[in-house]
Coordinates of C-alpha atoms and ligand atoms in Angstrom, one line a residue:
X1 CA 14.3 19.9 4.3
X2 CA 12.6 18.3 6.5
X3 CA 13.0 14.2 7.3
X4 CA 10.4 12.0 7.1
X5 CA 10.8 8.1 8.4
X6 CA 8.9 5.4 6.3
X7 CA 8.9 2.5 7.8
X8 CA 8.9 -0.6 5.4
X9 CA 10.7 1.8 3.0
X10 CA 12.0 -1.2 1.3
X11 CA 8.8 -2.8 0.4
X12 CA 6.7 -1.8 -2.5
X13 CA 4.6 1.6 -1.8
X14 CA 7.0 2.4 0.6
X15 CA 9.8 2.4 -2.1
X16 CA 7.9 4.5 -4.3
X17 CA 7.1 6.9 -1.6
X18 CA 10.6 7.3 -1.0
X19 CA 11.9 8.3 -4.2
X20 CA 8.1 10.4 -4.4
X21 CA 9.3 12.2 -1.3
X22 CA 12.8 12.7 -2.3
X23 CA 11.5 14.3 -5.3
X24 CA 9.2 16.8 -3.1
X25 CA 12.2 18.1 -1.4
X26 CA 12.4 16.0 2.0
X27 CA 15.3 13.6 3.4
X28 CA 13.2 10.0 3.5
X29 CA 14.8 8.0 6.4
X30 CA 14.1 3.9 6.0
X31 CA 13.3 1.4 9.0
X32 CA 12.7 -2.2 7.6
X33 CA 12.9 -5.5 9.0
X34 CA 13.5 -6.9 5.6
X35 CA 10.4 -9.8 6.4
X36 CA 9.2 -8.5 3.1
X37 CA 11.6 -6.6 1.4
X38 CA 15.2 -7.2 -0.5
X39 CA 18.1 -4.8 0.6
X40 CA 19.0 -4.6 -2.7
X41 CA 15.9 -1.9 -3.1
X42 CA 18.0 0.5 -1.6
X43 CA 20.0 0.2 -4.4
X44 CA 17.4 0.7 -6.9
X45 CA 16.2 3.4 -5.4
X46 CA 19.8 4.7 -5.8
X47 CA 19.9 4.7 -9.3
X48 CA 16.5 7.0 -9.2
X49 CA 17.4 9.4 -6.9
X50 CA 21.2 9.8 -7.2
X51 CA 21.5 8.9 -3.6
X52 CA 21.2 6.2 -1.2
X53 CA 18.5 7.1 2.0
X54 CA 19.9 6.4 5.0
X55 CA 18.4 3.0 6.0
X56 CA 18.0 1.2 9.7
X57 CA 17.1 -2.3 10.1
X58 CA 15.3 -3.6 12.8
X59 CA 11.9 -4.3 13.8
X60 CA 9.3 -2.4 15.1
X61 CA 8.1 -4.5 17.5
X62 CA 11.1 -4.1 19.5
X63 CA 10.3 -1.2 22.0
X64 CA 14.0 -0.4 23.1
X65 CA 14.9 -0.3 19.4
X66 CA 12.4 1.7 18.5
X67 CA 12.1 4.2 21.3
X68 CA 15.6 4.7 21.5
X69 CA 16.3 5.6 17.5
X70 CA 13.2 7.8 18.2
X71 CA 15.2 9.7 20.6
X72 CA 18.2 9.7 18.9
X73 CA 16.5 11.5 15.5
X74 CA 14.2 14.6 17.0
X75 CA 14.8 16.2 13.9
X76 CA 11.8 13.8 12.3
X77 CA 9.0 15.3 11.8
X78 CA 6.6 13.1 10.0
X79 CA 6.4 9.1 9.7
X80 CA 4.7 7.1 6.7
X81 CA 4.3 4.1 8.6
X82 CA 3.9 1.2 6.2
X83 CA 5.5 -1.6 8.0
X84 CA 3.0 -4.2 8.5
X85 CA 2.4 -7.4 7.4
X86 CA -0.4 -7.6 4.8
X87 CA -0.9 -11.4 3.0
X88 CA -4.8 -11.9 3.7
X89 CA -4.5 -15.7 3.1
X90 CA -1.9 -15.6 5.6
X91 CA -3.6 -13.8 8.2
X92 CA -6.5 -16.2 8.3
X93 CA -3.9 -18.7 9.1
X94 CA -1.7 -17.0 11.3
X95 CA -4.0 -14.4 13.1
X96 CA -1.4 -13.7 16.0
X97 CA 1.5 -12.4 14.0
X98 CA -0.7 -10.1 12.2
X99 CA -2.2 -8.9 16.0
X100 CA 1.8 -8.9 17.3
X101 CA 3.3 -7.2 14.2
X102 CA 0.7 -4.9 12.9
X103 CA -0.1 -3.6 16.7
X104 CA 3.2 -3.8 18.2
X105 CA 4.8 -1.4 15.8
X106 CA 2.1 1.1 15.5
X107 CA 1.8 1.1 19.6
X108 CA 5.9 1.0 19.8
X109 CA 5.9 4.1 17.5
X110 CA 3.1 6.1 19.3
X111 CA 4.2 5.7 22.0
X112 CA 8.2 7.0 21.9
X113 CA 6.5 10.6 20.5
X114 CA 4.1 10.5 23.7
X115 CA 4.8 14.4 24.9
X116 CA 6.4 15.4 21.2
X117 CA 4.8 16.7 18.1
X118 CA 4.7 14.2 15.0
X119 CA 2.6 14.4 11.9
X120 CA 1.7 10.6 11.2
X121 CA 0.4 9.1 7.8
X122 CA -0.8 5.5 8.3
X123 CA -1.4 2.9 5.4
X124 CA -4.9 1.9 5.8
X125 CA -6.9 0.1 3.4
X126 CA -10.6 0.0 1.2
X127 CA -10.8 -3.3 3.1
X128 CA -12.5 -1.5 6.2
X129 CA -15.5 -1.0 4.2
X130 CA -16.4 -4.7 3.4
X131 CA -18.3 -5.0 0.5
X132 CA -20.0 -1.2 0.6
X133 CA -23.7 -0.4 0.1
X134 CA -23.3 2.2 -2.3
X135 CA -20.8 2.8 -4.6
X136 CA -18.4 4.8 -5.2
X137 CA -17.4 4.2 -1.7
X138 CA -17.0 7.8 0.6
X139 CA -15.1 7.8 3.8
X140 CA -18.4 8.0 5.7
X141 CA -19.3 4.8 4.7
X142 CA -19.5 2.3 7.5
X143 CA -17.0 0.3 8.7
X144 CA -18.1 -3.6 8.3
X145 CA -16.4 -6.6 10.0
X146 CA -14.0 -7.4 8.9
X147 CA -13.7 -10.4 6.7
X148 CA -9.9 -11.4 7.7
X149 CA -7.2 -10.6 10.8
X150 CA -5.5 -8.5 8.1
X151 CA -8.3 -6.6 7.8
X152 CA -9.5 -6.2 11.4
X153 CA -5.6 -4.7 12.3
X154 CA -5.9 -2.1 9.6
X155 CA -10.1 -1.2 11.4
X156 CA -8.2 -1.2 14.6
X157 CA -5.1 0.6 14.4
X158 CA -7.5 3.3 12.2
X159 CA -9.5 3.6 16.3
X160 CA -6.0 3.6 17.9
X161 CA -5.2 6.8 15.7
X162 CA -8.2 8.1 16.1
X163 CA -8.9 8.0 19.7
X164 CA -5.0 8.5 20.4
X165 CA -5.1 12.0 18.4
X166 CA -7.9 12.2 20.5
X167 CA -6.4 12.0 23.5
X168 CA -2.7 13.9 23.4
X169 CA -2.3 16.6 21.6
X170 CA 0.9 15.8 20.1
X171 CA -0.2 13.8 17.4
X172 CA -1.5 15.1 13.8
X173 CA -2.8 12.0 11.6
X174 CA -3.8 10.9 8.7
X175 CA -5.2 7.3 7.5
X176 CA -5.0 6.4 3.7
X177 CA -7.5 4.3 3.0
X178 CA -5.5 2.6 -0.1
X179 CA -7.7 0.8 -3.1
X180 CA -5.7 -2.0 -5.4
X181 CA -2.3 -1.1 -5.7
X182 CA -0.7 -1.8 -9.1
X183 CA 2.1 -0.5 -11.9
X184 CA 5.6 0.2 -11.2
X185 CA 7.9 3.1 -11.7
X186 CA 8.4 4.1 -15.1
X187 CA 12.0 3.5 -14.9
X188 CA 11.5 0.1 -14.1
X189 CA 14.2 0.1 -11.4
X190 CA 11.4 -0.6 -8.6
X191 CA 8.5 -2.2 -8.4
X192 CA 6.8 -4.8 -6.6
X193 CA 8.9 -7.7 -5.5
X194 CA 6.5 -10.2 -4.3
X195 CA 8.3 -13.4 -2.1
X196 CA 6.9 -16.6 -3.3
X197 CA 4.3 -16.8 -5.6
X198 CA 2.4 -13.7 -5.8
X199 CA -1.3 -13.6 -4.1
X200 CA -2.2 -10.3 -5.7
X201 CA -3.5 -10.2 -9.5
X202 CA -1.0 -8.2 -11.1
X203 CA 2.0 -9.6 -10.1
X204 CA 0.6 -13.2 -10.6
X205 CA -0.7 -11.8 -14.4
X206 CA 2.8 -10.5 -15.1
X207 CA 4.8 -13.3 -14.1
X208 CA 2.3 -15.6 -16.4
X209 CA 2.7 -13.8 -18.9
X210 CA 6.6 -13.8 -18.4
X211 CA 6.7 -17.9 -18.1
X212 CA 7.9 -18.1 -14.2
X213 CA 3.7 -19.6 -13.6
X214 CA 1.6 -21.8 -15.9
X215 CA -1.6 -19.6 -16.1
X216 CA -3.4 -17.5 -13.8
X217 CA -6.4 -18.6 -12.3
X218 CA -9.5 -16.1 -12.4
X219 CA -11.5 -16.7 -9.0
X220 CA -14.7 -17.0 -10.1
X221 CA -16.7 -15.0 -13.3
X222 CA -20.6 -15.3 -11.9
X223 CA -20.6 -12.5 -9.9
X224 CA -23.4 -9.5 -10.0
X225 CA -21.3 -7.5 -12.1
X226 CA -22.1 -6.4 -15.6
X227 CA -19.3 -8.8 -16.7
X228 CA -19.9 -11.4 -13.8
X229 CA -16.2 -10.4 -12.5
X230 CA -14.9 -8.6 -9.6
X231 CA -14.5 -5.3 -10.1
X232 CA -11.6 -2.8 -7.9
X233 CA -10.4 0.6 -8.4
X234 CA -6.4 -0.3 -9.2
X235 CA -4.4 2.6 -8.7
X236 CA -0.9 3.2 -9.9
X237 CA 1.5 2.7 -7.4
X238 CA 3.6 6.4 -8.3
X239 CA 0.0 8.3 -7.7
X240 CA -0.6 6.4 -4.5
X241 CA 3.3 7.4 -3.6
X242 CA 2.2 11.0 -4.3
X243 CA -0.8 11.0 -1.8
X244 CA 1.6 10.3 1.1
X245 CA 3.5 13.1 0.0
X246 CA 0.5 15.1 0.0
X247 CA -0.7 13.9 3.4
X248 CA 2.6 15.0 4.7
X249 CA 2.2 18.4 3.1
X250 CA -1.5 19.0 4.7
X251 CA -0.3 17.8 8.3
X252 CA 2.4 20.3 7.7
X253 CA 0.2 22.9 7.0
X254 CA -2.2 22.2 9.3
X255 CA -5.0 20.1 8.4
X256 CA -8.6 22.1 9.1
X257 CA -10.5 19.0 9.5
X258 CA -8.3 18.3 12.5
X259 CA -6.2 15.8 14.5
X260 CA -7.2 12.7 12.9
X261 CA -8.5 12.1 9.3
X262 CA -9.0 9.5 6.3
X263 CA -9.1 9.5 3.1
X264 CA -9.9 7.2 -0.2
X265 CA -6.5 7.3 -2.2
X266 CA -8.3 5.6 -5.1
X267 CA -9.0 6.3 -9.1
X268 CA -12.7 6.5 -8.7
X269 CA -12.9 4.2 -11.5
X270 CA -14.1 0.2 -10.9
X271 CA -12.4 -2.3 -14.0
X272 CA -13.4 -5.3 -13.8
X273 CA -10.4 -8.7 -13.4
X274 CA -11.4 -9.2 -17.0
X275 CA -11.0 -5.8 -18.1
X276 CA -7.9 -5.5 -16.2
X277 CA -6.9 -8.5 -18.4
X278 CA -7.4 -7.4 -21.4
X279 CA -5.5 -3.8 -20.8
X280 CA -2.6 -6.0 -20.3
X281 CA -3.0 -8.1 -23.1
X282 CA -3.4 -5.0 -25.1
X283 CA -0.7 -3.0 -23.5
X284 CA 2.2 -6.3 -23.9
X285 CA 1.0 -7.8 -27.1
X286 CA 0.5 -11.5 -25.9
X287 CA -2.0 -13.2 -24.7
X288 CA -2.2 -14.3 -21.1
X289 CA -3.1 -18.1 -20.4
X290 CA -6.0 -17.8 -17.6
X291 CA -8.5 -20.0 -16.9
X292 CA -12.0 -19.5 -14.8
X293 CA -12.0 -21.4 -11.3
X294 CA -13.8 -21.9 -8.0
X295 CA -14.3 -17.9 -5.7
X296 CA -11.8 -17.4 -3.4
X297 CA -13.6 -17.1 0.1
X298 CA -13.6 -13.6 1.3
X299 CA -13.4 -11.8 -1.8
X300 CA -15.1 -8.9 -2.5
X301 CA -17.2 -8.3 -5.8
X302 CA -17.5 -4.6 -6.3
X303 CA -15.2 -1.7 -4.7
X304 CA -14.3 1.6 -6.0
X305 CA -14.0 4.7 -3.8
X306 CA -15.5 8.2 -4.5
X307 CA -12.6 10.3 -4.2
X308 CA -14.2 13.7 -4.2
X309 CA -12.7 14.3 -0.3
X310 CA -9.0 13.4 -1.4
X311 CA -9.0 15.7 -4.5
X312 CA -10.9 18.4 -2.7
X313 CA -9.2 18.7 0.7
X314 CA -6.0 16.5 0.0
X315 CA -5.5 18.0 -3.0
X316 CA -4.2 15.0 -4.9
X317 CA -5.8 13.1 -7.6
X318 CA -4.6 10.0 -9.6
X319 CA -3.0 11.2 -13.1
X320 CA -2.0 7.7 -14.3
X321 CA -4.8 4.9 -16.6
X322 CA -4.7 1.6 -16.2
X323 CA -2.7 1.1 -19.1
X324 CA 0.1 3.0 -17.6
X325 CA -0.7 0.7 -14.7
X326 CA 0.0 -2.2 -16.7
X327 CA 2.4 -1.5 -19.1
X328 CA 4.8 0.2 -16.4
X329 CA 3.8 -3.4 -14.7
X330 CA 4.6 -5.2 -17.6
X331 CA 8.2 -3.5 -18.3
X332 CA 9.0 -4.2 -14.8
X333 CA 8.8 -8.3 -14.6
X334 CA 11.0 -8.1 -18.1
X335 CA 13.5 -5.5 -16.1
X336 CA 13.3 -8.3 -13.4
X337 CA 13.7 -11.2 -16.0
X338 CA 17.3 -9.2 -17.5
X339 CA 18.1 -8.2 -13.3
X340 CA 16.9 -10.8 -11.2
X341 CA 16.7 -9.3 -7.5
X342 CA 16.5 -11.9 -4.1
Ligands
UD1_401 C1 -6.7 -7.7 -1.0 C2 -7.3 -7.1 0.3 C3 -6.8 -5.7 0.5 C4 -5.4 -5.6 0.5 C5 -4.9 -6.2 -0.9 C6 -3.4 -6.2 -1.0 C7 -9.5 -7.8 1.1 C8 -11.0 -7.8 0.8 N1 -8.8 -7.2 0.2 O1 -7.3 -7.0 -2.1 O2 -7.3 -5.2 1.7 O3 -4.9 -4.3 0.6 O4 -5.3 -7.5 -1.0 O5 -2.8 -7.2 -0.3 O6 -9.0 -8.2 2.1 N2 -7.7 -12.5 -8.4 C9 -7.8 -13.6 -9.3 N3 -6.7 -14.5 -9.3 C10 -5.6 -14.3 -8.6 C11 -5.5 -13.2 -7.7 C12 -6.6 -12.3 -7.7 O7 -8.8 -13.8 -9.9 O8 -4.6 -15.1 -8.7 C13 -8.8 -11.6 -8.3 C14 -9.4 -11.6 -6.9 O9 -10.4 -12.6 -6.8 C15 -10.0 -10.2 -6.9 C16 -9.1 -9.3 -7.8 O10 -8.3 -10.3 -8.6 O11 -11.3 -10.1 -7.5 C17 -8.0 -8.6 -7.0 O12 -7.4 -9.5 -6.0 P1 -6.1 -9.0 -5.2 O13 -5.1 -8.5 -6.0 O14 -5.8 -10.2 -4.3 O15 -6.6 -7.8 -4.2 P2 -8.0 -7.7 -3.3 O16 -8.4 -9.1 -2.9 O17 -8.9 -6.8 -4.0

């Protein structure tokens, strides 16, 4: 079958995707860095699949690296190229390692299949979209500045693709414009592995709840929302795998939009940080220790995507609830607590 490269294989969609794509048929082949990611995923992913992927580490941003393992593997025919780095907080401080890692790579891989054919599935996000006018959010909404560097290098790598599919004719794309990623696999043998303390809600909710942080701190509960909480379309990390798959599938096939296209890989539902909350609390039993603080600057209140387009012309649609989301979380950080990893 035919082999795909996912880059930042190791990391958390990317591991999912793997065993996701494995599953579908296809040989998933791994280039990581490790920045992000523990080795010992490979492993994991092992005791999924039966098999350990054949894995390459090295960065990206290195052009003779990556041009020359281009060369040496012509029998890859799509990439899911994940490998970025993607803290927001971060990025705000460090602007030019988000510019030199997230453009390098993409520009480093583009350019070793200038002159042969390569279908290309990139990891974008609902952060193009700002805080969006009308709700659900549809791909043709605009694109707003964006509110962090992180942001700005998923707006303009989305342009490079687009005006680079433009521009040769070897390249067939597609941008998945992600929502809130969140759950785990159900075997609990991956899941997300976050290095330090955790800036995403989930992760930072589970490991409260587990004892490894005091409480969680809600960023603010006055909002314009019916609650006066943010609200985000989480989606389960094994449906968002399966969109990559899917992606891969239309390229394949020929996609009759054409050359370059997005799509919302989201639920279509908003919950609310409270209601997300309380499916955990109901889905583990306990109660979480969180207490109301201060907004965190650049947050967004209200995002959820209309994913009409995806279902309709990707033909994928999320199966998975947010309790599945969080209990598949949840049984995760206790796999974690019994098999600590890195
Ligand atoms: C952010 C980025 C998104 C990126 C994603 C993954 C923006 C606008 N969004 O999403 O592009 O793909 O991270 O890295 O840049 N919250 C708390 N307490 C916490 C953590 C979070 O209350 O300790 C709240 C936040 O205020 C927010 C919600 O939980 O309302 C979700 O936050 P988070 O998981 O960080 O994701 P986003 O900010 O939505």
């Amino acid at each position: 079958m035919s082999k795909i490269l996912v880059t930042g294989g190791t990391g958390y969609i990317g591991s999912h995707t793997v065993v996701e794509l494995y599953k579908a048929g296809y040989t998933p082949v791994i280039i990581d860095n490790l920045s992000n990611s523990n080795i010992k995923m490979l492993e994991q992913i092992e005791k999924i699949i039966g098999i350990k992927p054949e894995f390459h580490q090295f960065d990206l941003c290195d052009v003779e690296q990556t041009t020359a393992f281009i060369n040496d593997n012509p029998d890859i025919s799509g990439i899911i190229h994940f490998a970025a780095s993607k803290a927001v907080g971060e990025s705000v401080q460090k602007p030019l390692k988000y510019y030199h890692n997230n453009f390098f790579s993409l520009i480093n891989l583009l350019e070793a299949y200038q002159g042969k054919k390569i279908n290309f599935v990139f990891s974008s996000s609902c952060t193009v979209y700002g805080e969006p006018d009308v709700l659900p959010v549809t791909e043709s909404a605009p694109v707003k500045k964006a509110t962090s560097p992180y942001g700005n290098t998923k707006q303009i790598a989305e342009e490079i693709l687009e005006e680079s599919a433009a521009a040769y004719n070897n390249y067939n794309i597609i941008a998945l414009r992600y929502f809130n990623p969140v759950g785990a696999h159900e075997s609990a043998l991956i899941g997300e592995l976050p290095i330090g303390v955790p800036q995403n809600l989930l992760p930072f909710i589970t490991q409260t709840a587990i004892g490894k942080r005091e409480k969680l701190t809600v960023f603010g509960n006055d909002f314009d929302t019916p609650d006066g909480y943010c609200i985000r379309d989480f989606i389960h990390v094994v449906d968002l795998a399966k969109a990559h798959v899917a992606a891969i599938q239309l390229l394949e096939k020929g996609n009759p939009n054409g050359k370059y296209d997005v799509f919302n890989v989201g639920t279509g539902n908003g919950y609310s940080v409270l209601e997300a909350i309380k499916a955990f609390e109901k889905v583990s039993g306990q109660a979480l220790n969180y207490e109301v603080g201060p907004r965190r600057e650049g947050d967004i209140v209200k995002v959820y995507g209309d994913v009409t387009k995806s279902s309709k012309e990707l033909g994928w649609k999320a199966e998975l609830g947010i309790e599945e989301m969080m209990s598949s979380a949840w049984k995760w950080e206790n796999y974690l607590k019994e098999n600590p990893i890195g």
